[in-house]
Coordinates of C-alpha atoms and ligand atoms in Angstrom, one line a residue:
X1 CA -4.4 -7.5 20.6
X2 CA -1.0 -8.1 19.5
X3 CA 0.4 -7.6 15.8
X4 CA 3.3 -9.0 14.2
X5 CA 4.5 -7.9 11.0
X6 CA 6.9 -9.6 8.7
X7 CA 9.3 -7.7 6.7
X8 CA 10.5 -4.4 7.7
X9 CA 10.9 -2.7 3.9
X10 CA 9.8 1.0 3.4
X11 CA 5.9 0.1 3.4
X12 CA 6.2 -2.4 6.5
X13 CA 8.4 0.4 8.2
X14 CA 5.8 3.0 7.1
X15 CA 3.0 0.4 8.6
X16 CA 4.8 0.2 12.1
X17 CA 5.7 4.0 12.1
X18 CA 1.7 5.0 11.7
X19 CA 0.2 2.3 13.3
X20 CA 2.4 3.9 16.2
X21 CA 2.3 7.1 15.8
X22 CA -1.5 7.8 15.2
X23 CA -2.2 5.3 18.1
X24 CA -3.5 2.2 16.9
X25 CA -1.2 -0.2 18.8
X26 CA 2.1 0.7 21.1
X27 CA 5.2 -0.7 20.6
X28 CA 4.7 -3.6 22.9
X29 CA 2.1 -4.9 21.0
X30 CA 4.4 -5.1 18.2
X31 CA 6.3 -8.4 16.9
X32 CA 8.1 -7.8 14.0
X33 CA 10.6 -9.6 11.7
X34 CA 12.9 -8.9 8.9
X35 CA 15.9 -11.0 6.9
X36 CA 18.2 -8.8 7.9
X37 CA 18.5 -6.8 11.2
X38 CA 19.5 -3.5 9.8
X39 CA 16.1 -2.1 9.8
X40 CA 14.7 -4.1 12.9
X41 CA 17.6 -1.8 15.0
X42 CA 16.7 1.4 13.1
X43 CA 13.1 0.5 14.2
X44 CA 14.0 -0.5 17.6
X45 CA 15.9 2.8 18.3
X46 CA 12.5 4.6 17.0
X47 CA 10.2 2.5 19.1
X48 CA 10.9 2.0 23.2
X49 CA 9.7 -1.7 24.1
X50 CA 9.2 -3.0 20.1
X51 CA 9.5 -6.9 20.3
X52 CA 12.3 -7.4 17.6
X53 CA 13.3 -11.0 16.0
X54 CA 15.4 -12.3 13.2
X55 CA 13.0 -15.3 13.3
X56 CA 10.2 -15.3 11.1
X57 CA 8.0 -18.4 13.4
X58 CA 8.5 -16.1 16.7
X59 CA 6.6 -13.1 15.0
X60 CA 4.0 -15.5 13.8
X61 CA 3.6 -17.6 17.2
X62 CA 3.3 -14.1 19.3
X63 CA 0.4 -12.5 17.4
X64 CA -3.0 -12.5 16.8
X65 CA -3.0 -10.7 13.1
X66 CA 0.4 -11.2 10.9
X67 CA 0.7 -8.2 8.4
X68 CA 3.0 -9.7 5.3
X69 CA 4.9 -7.1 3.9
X70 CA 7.6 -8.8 1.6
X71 CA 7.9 -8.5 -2.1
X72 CA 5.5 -11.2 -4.0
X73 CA 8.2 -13.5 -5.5
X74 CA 9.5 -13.7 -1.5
X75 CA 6.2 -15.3 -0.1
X76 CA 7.2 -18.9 -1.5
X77 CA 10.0 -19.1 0.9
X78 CA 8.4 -17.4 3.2
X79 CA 5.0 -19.2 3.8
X80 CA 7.2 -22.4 3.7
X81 CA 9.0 -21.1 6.8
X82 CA 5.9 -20.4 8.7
X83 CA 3.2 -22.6 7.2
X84 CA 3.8 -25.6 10.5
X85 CA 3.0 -22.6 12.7
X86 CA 0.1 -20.3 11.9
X87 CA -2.7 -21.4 14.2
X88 CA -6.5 -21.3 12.6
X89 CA -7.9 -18.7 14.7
X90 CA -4.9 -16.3 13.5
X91 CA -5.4 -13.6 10.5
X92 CA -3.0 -13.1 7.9
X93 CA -2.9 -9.7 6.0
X94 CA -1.1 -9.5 2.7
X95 CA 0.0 -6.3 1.4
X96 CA 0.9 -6.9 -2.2
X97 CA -1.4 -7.2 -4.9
X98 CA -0.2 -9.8 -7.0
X99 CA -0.5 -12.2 -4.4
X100 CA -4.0 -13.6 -4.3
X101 CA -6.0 -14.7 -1.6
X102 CA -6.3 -18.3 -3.1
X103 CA -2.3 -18.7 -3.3
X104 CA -2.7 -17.9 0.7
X105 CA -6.1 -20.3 1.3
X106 CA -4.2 -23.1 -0.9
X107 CA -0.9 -23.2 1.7
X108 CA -2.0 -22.0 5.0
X109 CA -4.7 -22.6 7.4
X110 CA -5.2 -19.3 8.8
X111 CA -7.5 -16.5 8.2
X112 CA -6.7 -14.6 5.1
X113 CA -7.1 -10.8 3.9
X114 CA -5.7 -8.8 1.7
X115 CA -5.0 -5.0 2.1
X116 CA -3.2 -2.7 -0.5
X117 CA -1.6 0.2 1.8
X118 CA -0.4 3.9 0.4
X119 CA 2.5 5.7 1.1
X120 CA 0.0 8.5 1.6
X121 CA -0.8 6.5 5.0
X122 CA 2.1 7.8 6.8
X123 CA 0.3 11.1 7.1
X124 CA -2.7 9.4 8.2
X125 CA -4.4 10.0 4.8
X126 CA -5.5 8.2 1.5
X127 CA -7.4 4.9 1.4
X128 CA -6.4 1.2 2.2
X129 CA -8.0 -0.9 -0.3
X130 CA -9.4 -4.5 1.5
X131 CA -10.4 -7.9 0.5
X132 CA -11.5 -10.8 2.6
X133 CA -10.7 -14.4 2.1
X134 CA -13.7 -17.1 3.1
X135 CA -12.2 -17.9 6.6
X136 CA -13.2 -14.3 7.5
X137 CA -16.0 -13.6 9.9
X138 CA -17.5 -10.4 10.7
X139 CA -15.7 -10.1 13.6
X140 CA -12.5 -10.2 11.6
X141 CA -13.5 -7.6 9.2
X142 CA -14.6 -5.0 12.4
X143 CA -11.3 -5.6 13.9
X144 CA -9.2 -5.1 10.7
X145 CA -11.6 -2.1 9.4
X146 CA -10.9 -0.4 13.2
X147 CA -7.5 -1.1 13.1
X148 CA -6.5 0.8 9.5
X149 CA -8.8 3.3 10.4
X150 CA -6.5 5.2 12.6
X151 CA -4.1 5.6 9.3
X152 CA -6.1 5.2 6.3
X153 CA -9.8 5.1 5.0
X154 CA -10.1 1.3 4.3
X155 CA -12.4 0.9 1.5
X156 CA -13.6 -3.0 0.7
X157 CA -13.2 -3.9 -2.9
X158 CA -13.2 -7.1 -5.4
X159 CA -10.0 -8.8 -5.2
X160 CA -10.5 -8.9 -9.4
X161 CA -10.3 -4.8 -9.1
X162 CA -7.5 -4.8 -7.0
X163 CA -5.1 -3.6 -9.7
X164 CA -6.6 -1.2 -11.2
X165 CA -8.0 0.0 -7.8
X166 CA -3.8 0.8 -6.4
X167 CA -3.3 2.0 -9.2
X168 CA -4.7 5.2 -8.0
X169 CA -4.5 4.5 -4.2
X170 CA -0.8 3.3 -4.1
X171 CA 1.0 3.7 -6.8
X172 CA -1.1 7.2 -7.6
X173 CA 1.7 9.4 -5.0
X174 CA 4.5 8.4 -7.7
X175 CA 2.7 9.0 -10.6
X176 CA 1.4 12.7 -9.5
X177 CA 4.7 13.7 -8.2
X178 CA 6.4 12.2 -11.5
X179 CA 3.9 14.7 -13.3
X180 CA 5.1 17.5 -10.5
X181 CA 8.7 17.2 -11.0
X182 CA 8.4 17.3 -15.0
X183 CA 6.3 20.2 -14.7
X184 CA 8.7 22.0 -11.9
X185 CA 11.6 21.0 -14.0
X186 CA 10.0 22.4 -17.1
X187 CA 8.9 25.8 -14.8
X188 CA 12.6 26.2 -13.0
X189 CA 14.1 26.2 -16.9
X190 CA 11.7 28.0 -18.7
X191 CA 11.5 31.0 -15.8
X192 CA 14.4 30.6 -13.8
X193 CA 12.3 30.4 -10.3
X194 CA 13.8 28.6 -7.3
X195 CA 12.8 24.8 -7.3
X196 CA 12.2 25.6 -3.5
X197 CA 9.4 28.3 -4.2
X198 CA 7.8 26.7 -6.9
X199 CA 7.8 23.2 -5.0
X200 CA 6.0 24.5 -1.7
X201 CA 3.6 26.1 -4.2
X202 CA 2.8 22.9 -6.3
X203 CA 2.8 21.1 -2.5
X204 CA -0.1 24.0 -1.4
X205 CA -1.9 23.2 -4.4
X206 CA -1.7 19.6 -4.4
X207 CA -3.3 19.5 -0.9
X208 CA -5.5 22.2 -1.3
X209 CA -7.1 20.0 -4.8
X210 CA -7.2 16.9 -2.8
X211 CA -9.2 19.0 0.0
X212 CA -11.7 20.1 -2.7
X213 CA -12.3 16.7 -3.9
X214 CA -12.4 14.2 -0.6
X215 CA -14.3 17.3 1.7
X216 CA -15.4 20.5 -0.7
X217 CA -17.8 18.3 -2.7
X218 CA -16.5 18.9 -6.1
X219 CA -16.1 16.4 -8.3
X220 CA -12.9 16.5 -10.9
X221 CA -15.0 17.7 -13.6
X222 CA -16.7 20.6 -11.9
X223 CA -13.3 21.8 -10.3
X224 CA -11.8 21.6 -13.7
X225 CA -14.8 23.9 -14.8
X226 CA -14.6 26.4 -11.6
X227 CA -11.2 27.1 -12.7
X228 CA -11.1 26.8 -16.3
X229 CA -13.6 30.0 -17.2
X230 CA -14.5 29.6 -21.0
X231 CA -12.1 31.6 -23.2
X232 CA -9.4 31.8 -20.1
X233 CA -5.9 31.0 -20.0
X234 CA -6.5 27.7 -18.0
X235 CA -9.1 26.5 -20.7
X236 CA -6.0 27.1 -23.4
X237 CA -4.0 25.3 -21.9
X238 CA -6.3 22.0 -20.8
X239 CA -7.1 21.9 -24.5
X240 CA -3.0 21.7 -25.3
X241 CA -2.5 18.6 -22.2
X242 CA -5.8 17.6 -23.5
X243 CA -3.7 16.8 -27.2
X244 CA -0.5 16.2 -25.6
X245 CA -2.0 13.5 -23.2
X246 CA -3.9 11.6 -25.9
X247 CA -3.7 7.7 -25.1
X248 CA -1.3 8.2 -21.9
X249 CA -3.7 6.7 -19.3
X250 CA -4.6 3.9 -21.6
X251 CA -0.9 2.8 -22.1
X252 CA -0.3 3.6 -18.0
X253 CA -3.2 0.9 -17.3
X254 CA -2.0 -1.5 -19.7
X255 CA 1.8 -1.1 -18.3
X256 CA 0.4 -1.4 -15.1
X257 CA -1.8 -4.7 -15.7
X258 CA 0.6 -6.2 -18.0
X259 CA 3.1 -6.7 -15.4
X260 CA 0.7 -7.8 -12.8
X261 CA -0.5 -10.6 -15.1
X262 CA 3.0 -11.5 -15.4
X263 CA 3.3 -11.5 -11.4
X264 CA 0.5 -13.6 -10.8
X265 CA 1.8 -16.3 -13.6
X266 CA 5.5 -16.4 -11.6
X267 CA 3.2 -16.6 -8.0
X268 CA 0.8 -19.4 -9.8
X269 CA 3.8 -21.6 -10.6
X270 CA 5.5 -20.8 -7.2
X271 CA 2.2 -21.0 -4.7
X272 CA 0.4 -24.1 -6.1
X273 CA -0.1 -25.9 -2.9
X274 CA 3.5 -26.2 -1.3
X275 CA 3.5 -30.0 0.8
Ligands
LIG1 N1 5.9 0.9 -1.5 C1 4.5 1.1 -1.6 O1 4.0 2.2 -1.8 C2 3.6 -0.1 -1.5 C3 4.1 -1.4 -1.5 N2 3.2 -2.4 -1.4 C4 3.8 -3.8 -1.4 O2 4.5 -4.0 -0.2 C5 5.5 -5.1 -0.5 C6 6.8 -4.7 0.1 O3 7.3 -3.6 -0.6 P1 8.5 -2.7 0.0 O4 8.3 -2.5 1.4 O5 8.6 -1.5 -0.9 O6 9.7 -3.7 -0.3 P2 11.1 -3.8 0.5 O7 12.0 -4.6 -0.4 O8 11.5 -2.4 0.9 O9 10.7 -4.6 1.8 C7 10.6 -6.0 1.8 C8 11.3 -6.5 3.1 O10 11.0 -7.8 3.4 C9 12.2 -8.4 3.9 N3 12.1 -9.9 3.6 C10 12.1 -10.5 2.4 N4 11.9 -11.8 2.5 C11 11.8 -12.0 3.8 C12 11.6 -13.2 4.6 N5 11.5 -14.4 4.1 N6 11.5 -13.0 6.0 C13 11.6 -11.8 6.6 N7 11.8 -10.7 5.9 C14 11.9 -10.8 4.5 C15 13.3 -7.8 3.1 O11 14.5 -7.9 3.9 C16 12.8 -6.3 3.1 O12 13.2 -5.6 4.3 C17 5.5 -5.2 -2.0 O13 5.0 -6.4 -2.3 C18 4.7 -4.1 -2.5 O14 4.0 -4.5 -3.7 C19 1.9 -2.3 -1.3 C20 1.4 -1.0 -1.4 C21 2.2 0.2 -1.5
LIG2 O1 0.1 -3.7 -6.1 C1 1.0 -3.6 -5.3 O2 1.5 -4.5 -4.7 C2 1.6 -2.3 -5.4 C3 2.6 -1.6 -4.7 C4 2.5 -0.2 -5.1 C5 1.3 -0.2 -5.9 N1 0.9 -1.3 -6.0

């Protein structure tokens, strides 16, 4: 099987690096792309026998599946440049959520998915959320399913869910270490202990929790409850973050959705059927 994979960015990078590393595909399998060749070299240098191009129609005409990784207001330009060369038995992966799977169907002729990667992948960890376009057949979705496996847990959702379903999945890592660094920040003033320390702690923890929820068979609320002992100095405090929280998560998924809305307005103007 032979990938390609259009722009090199920190998650295509990331994608190459683990798709690599935990063995999915080696290097020569790879076809990869970028606008500028900056990264392709840093890749290159990483990767002995990676097949390197400046030229978008070389990736797409030596692969089987074509992983898009550029930013959403990019893919106008960019299925323009490739749309007189994707062949119908090919399968084009989309890795943005904004970007629907009609926009794709609309212009190309190809196969069409779309998956929402994590950062979290690069460890081998977190879930890849998937949709499928109507071109796909079963054998698609096996080979795409097997494929992510080796870095993620692909989970198949509604394309309609998609936002609120990275969220959690991709843009969850930035949100928990944003809460992490405000309480480290707050923990470094208020007690004078090394950032170092009290960062490998919160690290510890931070894996530990996940461990509990995704293999110990707790659920959030009874881990909240094993630790938080009635009358305890955890259960104080939950019921201060409880007050001090009040209407944070609503106005994170409104942000959130608000400016995917406003994404998929820009992409509806831009990827009405390009001729
Ligand atoms: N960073 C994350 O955690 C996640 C990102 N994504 C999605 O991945 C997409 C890419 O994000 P990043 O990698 O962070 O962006 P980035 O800006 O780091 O990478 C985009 C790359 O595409 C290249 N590019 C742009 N137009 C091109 C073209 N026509 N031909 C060839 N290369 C082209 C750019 O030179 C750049 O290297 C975004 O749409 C984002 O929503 C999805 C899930 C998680
Ligand atoms: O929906 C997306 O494309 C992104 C990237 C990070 C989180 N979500």
């Amino acid at each position: 099987m032979r990938i390609g994979l259009i722009g090199t960015g920190s998650m295509g990078s990331l994608l190459i690096d683990s798709f690599i590393y935990f063995g999915a595909i080696t290097p020569q399998q790879l076809f990869i792309s970028n606008r500028s060749q900056e990264k392709l070299l840093l890749l290159s240098e990483r990767h002995e026998g990676l097949n390197v191009s400046l030229n978008n129609v070389d990736t797409v005409r030596s692969c089987d599946i074509l992983f898009v990784c550029v930013k959403p207001l990019q893919f106008a330009t960019l299925i323009q440049e490739i749309k007189d060369h994707v062949r119908s038995d090919q399968l084009l992966v989309s890795i943005t959520s904004p970007v629907q799977i009609h926009h794709l169907e609309n212009n190309l002729s190809c196969k069409i998915a779309k998956v929402i990667p994590s950062v979290t992948h690069k460890v081998g960890s977190g879930a890849s959320l998937v949709m499928y376009g109507s071109r796909i057949q079963k054998n698609d979705q096996q080979i795409l399913h097997d494929l992510l496996s080796f870095i993620s847990k692909p989970i198949e959702i509604k394309e309609t869910q998609a936002r609120i379903n990275s969220d959690f999945t991709s843009c969850g890592p930035a949100f928990m270490s944003f809460f992490l660094i405000k309480w480290i920040d707050a923990a470094v003033e208020m007690t004078g202990i090394s950032r170092e320390e009290i960062t490998c702690l919160a690290s510890e923890m931070m894996l530990g929790t996940g461990k509990l929820l995704t293999q110990g068979g707790l659920t959030p609320l009874q881990l909240q409850d094993l630790v938080a002992v009635p009358g305890g100095i955890t259960a104080q405090a939950l019921s201060q973050l409880n007050h001090s929280l009040d209407g944070v998560f609503h106005n994170l998924i409104t942000t959130t959705h608000n400016k995917y809305v406003e994404d998929v307005e820009k992409l509806n103007e831009l990827l009405g059927d390009i001729n």
